GROMACS .gro file of C-alpha atoms in nm:
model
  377
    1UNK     CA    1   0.000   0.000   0.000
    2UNK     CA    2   0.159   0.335  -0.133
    3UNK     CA    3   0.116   0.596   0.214
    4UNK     CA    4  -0.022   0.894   0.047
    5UNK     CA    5  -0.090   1.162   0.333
    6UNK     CA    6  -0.396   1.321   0.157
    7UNK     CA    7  -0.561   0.927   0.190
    8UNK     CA    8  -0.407   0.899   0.495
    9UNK     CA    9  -0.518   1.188   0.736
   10UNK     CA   10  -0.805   1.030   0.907
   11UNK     CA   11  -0.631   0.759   1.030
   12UNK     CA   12  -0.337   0.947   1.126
   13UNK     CA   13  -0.525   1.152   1.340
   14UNK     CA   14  -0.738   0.895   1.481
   15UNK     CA   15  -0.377   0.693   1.561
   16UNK     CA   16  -0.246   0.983   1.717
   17UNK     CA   17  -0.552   1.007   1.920
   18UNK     CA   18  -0.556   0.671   2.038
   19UNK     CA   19  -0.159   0.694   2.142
   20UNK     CA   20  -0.163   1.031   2.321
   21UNK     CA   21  -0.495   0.920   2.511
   22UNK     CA   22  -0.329   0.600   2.592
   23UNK     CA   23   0.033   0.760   2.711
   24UNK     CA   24  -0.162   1.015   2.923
   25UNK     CA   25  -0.416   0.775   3.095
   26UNK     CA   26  -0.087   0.510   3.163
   27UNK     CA   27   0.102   0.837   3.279
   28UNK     CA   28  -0.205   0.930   3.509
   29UNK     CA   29  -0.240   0.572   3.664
   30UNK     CA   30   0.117   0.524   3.703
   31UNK     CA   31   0.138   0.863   3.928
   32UNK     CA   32  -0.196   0.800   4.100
   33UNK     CA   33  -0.205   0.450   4.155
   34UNK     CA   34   0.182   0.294   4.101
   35UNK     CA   35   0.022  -0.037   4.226
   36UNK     CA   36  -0.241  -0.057   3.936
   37UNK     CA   37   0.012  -0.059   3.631
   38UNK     CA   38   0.051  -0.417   3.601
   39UNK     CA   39  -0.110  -0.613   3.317
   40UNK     CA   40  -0.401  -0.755   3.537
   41UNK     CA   41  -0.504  -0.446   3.701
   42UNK     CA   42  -0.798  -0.289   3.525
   43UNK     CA   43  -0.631  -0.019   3.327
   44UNK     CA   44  -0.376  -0.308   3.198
   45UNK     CA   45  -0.680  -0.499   3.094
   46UNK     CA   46  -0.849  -0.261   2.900
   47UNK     CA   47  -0.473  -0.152   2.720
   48UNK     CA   48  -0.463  -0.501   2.668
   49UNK     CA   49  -0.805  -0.538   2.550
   50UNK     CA   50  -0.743  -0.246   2.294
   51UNK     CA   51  -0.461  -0.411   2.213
   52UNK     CA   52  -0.564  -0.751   2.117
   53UNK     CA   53  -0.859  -0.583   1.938
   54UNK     CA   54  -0.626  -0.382   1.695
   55UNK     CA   55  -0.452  -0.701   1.661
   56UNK     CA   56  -0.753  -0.923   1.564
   57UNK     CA   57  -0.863  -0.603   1.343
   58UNK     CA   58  -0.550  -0.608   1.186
   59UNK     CA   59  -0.580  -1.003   1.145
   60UNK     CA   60  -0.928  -0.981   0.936
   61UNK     CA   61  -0.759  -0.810   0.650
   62UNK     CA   62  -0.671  -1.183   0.534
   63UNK     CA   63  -1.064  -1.319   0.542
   64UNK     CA   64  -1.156  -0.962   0.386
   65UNK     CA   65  -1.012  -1.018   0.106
   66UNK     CA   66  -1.119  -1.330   0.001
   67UNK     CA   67  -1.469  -1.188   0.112
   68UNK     CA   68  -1.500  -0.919  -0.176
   69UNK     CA   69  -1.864  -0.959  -0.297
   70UNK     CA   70  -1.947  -0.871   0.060
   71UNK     CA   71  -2.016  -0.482   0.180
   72UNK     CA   72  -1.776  -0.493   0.454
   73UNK     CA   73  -1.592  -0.139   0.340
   74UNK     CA   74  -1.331  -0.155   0.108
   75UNK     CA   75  -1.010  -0.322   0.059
   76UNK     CA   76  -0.791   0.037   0.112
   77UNK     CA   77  -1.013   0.111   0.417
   78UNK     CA   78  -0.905  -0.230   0.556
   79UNK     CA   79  -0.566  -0.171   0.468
   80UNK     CA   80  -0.513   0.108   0.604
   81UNK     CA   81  -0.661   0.020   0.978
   82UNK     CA   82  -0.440  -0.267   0.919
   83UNK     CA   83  -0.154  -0.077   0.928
   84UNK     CA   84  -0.199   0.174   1.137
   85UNK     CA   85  -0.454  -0.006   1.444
   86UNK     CA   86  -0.080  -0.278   1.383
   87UNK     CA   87   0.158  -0.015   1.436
   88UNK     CA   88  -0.091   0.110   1.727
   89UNK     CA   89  -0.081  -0.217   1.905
   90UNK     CA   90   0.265  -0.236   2.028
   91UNK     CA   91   0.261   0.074   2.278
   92UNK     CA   92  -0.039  -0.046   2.389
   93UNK     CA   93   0.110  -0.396   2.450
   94UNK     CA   94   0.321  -0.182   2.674
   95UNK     CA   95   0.075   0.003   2.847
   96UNK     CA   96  -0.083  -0.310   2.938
   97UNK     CA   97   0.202  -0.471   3.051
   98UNK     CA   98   0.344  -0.140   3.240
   99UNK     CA   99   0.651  -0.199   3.051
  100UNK     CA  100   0.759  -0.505   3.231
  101UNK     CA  101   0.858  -0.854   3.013
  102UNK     CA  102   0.700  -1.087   3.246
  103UNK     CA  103   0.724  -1.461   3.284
  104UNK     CA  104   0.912  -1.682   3.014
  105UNK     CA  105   0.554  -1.753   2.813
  106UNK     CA  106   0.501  -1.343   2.790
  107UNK     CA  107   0.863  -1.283   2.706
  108UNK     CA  108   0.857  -1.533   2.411
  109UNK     CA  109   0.538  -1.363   2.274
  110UNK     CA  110   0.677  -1.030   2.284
  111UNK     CA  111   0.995  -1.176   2.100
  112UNK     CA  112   0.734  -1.275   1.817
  113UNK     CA  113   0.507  -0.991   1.846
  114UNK     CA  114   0.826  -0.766   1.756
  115UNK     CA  115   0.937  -1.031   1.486
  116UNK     CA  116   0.576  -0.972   1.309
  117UNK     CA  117   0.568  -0.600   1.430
  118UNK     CA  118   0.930  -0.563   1.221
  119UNK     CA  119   0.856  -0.775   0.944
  120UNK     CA  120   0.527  -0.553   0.880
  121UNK     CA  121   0.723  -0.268   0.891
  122UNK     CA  122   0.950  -0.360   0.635
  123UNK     CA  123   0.648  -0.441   0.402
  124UNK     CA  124   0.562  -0.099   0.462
  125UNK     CA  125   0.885   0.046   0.362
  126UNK     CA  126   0.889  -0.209   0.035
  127UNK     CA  127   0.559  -0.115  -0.051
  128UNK     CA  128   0.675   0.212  -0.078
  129UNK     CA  129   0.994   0.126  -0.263
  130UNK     CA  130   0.947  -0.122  -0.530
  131UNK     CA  131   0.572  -0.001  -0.714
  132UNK     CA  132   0.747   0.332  -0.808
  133UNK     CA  133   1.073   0.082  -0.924
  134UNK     CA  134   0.826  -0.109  -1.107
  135UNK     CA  135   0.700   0.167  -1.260
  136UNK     CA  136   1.029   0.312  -1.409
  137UNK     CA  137   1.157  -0.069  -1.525
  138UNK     CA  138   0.856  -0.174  -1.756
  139UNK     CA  139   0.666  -0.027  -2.018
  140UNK     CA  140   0.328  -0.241  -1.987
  141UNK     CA  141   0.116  -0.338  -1.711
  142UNK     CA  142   0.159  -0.688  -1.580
  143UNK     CA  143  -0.051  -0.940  -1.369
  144UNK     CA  144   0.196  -1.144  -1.156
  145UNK     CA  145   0.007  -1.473  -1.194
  146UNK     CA  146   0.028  -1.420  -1.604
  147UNK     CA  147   0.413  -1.366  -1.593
  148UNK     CA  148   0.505  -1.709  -1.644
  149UNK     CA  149   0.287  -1.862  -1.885
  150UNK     CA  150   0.356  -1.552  -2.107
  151UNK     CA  151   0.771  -1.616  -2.073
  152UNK     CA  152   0.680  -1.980  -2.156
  153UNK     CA  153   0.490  -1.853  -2.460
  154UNK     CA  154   0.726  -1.625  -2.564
  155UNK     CA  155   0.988  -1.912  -2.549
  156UNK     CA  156   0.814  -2.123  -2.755
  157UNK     CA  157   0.701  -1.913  -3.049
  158UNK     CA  158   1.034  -1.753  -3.060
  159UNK     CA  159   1.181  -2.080  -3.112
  160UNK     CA  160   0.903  -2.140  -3.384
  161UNK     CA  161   0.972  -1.808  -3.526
  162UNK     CA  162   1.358  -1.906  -3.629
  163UNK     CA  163   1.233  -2.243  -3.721
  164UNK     CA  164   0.997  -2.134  -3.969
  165UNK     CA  165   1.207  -1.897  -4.129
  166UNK     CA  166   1.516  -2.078  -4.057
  167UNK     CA  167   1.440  -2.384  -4.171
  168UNK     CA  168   1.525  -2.726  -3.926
  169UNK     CA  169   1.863  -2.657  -3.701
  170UNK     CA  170   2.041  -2.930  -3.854
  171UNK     CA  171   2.058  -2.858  -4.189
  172UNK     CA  172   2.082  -2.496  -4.403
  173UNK     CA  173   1.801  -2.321  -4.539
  174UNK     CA  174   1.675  -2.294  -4.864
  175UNK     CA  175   1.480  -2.043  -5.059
  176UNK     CA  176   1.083  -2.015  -4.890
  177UNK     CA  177   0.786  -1.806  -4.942
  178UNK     CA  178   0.569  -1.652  -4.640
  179UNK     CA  179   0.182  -1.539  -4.655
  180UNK     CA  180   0.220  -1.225  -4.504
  181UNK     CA  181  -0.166  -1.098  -4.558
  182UNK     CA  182  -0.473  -1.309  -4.647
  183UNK     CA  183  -0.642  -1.582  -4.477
  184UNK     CA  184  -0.338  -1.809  -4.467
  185UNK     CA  185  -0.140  -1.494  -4.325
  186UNK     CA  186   0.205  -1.678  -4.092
  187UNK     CA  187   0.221  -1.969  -4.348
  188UNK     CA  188   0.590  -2.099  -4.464
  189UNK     CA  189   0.635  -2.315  -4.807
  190UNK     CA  190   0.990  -2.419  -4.763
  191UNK     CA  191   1.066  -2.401  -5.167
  192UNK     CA  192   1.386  -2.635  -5.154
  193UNK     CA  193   1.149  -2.969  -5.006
  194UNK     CA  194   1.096  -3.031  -5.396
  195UNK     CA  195   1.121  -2.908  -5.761
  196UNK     CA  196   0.793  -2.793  -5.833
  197UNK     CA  197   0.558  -2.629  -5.599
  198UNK     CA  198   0.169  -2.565  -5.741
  199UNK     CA  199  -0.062  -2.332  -5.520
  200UNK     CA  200  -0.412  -2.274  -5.541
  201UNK     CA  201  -0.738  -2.393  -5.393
  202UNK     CA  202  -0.758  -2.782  -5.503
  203UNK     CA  203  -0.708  -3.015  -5.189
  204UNK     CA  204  -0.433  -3.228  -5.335
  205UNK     CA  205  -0.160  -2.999  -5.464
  206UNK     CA  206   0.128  -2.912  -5.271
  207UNK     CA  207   0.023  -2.570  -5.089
  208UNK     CA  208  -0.338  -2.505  -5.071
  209UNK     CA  209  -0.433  -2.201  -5.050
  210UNK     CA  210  -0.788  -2.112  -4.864
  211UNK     CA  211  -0.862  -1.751  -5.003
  212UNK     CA  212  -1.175  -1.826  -5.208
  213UNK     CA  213  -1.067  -1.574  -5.461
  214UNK     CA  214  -0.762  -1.777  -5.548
  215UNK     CA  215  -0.797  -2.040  -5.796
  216UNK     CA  216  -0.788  -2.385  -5.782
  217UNK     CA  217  -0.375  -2.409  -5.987
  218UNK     CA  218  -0.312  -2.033  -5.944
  219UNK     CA  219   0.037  -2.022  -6.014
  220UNK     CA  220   0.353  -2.252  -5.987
  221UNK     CA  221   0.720  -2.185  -5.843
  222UNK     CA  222   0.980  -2.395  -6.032
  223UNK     CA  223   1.324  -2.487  -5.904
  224UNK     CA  224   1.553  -2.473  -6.176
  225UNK     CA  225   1.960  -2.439  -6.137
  226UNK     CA  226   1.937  -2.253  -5.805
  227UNK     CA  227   1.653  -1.993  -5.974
  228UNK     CA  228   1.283  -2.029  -5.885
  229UNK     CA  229   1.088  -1.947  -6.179
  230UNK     CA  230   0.712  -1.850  -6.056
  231UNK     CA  231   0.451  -1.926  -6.346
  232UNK     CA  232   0.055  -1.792  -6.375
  233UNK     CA  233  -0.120  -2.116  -6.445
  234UNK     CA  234  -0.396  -2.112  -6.714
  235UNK     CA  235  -0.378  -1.715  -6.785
  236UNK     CA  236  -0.478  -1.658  -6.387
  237UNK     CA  237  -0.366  -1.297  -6.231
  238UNK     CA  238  -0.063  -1.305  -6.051
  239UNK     CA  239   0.105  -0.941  -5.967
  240UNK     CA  240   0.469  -0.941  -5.872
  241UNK     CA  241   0.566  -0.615  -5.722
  242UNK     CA  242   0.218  -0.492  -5.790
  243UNK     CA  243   0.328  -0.574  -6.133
  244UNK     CA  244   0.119  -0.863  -6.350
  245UNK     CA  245   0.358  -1.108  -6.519
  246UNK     CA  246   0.270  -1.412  -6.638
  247UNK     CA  247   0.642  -1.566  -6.601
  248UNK     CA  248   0.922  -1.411  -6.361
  249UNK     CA  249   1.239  -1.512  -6.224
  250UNK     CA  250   1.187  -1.417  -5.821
  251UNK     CA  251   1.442  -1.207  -5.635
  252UNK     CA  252   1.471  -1.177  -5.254
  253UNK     CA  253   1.208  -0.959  -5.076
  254UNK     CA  254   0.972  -0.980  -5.410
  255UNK     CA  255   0.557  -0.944  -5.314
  256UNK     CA  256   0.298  -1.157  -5.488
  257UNK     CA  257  -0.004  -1.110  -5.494
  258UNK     CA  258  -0.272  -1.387  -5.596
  259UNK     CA  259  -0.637  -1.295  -5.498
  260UNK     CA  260  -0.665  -1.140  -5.156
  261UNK     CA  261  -0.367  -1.330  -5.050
  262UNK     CA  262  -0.037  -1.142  -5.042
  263UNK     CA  263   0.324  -1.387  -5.039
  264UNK     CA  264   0.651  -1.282  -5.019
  265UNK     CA  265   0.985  -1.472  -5.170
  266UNK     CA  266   1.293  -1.516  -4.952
  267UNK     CA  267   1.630  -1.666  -5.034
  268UNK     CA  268   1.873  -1.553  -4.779
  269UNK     CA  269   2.240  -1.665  -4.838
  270UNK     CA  270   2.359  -1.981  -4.611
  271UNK     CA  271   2.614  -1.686  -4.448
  272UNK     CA  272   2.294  -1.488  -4.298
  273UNK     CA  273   2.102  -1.814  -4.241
  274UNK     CA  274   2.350  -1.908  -4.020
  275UNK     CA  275   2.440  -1.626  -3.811
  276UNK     CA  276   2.120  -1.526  -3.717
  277UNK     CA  277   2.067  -1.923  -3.606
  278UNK     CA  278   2.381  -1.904  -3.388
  279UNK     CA  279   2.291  -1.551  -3.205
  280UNK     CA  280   1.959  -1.725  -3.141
  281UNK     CA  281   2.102  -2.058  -3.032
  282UNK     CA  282   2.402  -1.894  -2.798
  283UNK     CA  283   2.210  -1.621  -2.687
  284UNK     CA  284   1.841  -1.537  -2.724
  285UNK     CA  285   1.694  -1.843  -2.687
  286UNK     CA  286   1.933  -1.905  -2.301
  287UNK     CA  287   1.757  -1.554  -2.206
  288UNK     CA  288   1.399  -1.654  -2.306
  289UNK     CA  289   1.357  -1.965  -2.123
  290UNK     CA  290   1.169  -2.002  -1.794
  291UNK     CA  291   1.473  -2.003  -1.615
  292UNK     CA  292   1.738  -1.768  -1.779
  293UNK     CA  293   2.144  -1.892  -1.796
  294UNK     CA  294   2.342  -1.622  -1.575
  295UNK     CA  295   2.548  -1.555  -1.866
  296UNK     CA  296   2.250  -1.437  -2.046
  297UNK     CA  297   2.120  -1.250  -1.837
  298UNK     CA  298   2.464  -1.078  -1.824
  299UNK     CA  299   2.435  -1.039  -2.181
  300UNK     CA  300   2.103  -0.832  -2.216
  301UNK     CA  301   2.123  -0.678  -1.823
  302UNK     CA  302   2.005  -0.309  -1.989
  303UNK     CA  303   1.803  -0.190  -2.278
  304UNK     CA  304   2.129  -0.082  -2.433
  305UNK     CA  305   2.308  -0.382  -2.411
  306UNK     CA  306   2.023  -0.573  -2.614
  307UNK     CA  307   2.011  -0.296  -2.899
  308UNK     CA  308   2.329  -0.339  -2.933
  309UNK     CA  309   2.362  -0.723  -2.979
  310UNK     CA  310   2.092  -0.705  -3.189
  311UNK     CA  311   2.248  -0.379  -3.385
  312UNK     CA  312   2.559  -0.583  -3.452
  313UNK     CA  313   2.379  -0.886  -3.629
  314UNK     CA  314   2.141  -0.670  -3.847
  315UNK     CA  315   2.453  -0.553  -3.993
  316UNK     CA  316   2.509  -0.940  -4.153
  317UNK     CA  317   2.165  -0.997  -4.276
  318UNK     CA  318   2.060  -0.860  -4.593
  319UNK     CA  319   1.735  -1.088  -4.639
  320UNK     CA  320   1.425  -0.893  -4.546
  321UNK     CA  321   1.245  -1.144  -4.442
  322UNK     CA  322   1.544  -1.248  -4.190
  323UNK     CA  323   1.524  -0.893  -4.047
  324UNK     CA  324   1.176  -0.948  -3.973
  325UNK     CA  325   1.257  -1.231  -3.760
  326UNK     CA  326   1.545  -1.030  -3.614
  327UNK     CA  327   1.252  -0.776  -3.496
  328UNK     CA  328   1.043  -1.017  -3.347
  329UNK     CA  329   1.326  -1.156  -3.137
  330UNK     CA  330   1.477  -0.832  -3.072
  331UNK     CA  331   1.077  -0.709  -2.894
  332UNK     CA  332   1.045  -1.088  -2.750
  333UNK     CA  333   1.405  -1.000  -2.557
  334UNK     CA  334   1.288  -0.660  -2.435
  335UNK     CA  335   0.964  -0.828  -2.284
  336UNK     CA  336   1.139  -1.094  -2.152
  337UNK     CA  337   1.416  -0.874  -1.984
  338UNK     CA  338   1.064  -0.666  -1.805
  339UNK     CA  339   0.940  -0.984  -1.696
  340UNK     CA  340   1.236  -1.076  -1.544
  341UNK     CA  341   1.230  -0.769  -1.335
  342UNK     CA  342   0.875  -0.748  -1.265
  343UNK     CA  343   0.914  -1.118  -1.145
  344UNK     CA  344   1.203  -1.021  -0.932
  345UNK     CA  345   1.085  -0.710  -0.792
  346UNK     CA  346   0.715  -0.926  -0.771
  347UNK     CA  347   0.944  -1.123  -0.515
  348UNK     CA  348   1.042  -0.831  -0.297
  349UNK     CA  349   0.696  -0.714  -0.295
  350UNK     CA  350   0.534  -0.979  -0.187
  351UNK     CA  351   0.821  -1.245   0.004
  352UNK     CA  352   0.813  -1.053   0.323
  353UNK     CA  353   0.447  -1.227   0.336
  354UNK     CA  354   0.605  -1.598   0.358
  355UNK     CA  355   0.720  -1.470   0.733
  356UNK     CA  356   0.458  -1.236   0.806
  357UNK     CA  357   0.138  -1.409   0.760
  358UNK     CA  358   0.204  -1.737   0.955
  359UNK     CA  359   0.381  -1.517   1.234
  360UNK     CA  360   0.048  -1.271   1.229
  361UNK     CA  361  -0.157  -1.587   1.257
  362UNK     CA  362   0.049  -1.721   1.560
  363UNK     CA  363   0.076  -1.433   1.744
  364UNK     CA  364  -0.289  -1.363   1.774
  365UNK     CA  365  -0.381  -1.737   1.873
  366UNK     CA  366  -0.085  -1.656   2.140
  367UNK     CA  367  -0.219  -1.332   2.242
  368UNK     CA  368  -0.606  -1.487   2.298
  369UNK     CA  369  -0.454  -1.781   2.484
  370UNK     CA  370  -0.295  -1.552   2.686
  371UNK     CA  371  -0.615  -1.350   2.781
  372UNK     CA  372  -0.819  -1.628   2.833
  373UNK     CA  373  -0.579  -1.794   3.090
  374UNK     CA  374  -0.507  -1.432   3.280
  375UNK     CA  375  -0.862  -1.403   3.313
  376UNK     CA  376  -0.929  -1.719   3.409
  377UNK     CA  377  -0.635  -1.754   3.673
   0.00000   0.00000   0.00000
């Protein structure tokens, strides 16, 4: 919870209340009655009374929250009476007790009531710390619980990403042709599987295409001494570069355009192929799995220090369609490097909880054993 004084006055004021009222009335029974101070006299059992009731307030905030649909106030109102009736309690635990430790069973819950008392107040200070870090380290809001399937994702369809365009890690890449607008828009025809490719909309020819104003043999891309030859089939419209050719010899980075579906050729060199493989294999793909390698994360520590990796291998890739893929990567790197910091700040915010919580929860069954038995004996 971010402290902001302007939220913050009524509670302040009623705190301050509450403490000065509770110093002065422990002041005036300690100078007019020295023998009522202790903790079972009746001013230490209404201190301590107070006190275990800011406690067990403090303690609902838990149940409240899993208790949303109900009008019990809202969640800030309950948050803030959480922490300031908690920071409340402890002088009052002192009033109660007139400042004395007691026996060994008192003594050991004051040792954990200032364990939980400290640990809250470091939550405090964190909650005031790491939101406004947050804040200045990512771009995009981000639900904690979303983080990781999201760096699993991005993983993955990285990986798919090179492999598509790449062509299988062990062995080179040949010349391929991408929908990039249409129906079939993502889809890769790998060009150097076989001699003669056919596309259009009949069911048994090598790429079918599922624009229905494509025909059914539209054109034809023919393998021939290391050219690929692209053919209109039976007079059908094919534009290359917005231009209409019924034969053409295809060059890297040309458009065509068949129908409402748009395709474009790529035949990067075996040089760029591979480079842009390696700087994935040695060094994007260690930073985008689940759990990072150290030296990776060395690598891309700063926004800088990923523009400039990536900088460096545009300058050996000449294939557009290779440049594409370096774009993709170079984004999936920047979100992975925020959700690596939201996930580790996500820690800080939260990890003081793990001690917290269970020491909260034993400290009030503590505190009402303790009341019961002093009132009882």
């Amino acid at each position: 919870m971010l402290i902001r004084l302007s939220e913050q006055r009524a509670w302040i004021h009623v705190s301050l209340a509450l403490l000065v009222g509770g110093a002065l009335a422990h002041a005036l029974c300690a100078t007019l009655a020295p023998s009522e101070e202790t903790a079972g006299s009746w001013p230490g059992l209404i201190f301590g009374s107070m006190a275990l009731a800011m406690m067990v307030f403090a303690g609902l905030l838990t149940p409240r929250k899993k208790l949303r649909a109900l009008p019990l106030g809202s969640a800030a109102w309950w948050m803030r009476g959480h922490v300031w009736f908690g920071l409340l309690s402890l002088p009052y635990v002192f009033f109660h007790s007139g400042f004395e430790i007691g026996g060994v069973y008192t003594q050991a819950l004051l040792i954990l009531f200032i364990l939980c008392y400290a640990s809250g107040i470091y939550g405090l200070i964190i909650q005031q710390i790491v939101p406004r870090m947050l804040l200045g380290a990512v771009t995009r809001e981000m639900i904690y619980e979303r983080i990781d399937p999201l760096i699993q994702s991005l993983a993955e369809s990285s990986l798919e990403t090179v492999r598509k365009t790449c062509g299988p890690f062990n062995r080179p890449l040949g010349a391929h042709l991408e929908v990039i607008g249409g129906p079939d828009n993502g889809t890769h025809v790998l060009l150097a599987e076989r001699e003669l490719f056919v596309f259009g909309r009949e069911m048994d020819i090598p790429v079918v295409i599922t624009d229905p104003t494509v025909a059914l043999r539209h054109f034809e891309v023919l393998r021939s001494g290391g050219k690929y030859l692209l053919g209109a089939r039976e007079g059908n419209m094919v534009l290359v570069n917005d231009q209409p050719v019924e034969r053409s010899e295809l060059a890297e980075g040309d458009k065509i355009r068949v129908g409402d579906t748009l395709l474009q050729f790529s035949h990067p060199t075996p040089q760029e192929v591979q480079v842009l493989k390696s700087f994935f294999v040695e060094d994007v793909q260690p930073f985008l799995l689940p759990k990072p390698v150290p030296a990776a994360i060395q690598k891309f520590r700063t926004v800088e220090d990923i523009s400039n990796a990536f900088g460096h291998v545009r300058k050996f890739i000449q294939s557009e369609n290779l440049k594409k893929v370096i774009d993709d990567l170079l984004d999936s790197t920047l979100l992975r490097r925020e959700l690596l910091i939201c996930k580790r700040l996500h820690h800080w915010l939260n990890g003081w909880l793990i001690l917290h919580i269970p020491m909260a929860a034993l400290l009030l069954f503590g505190s009402a054993l303790h009341a019961v038995i002093s009132l009882l004996y």
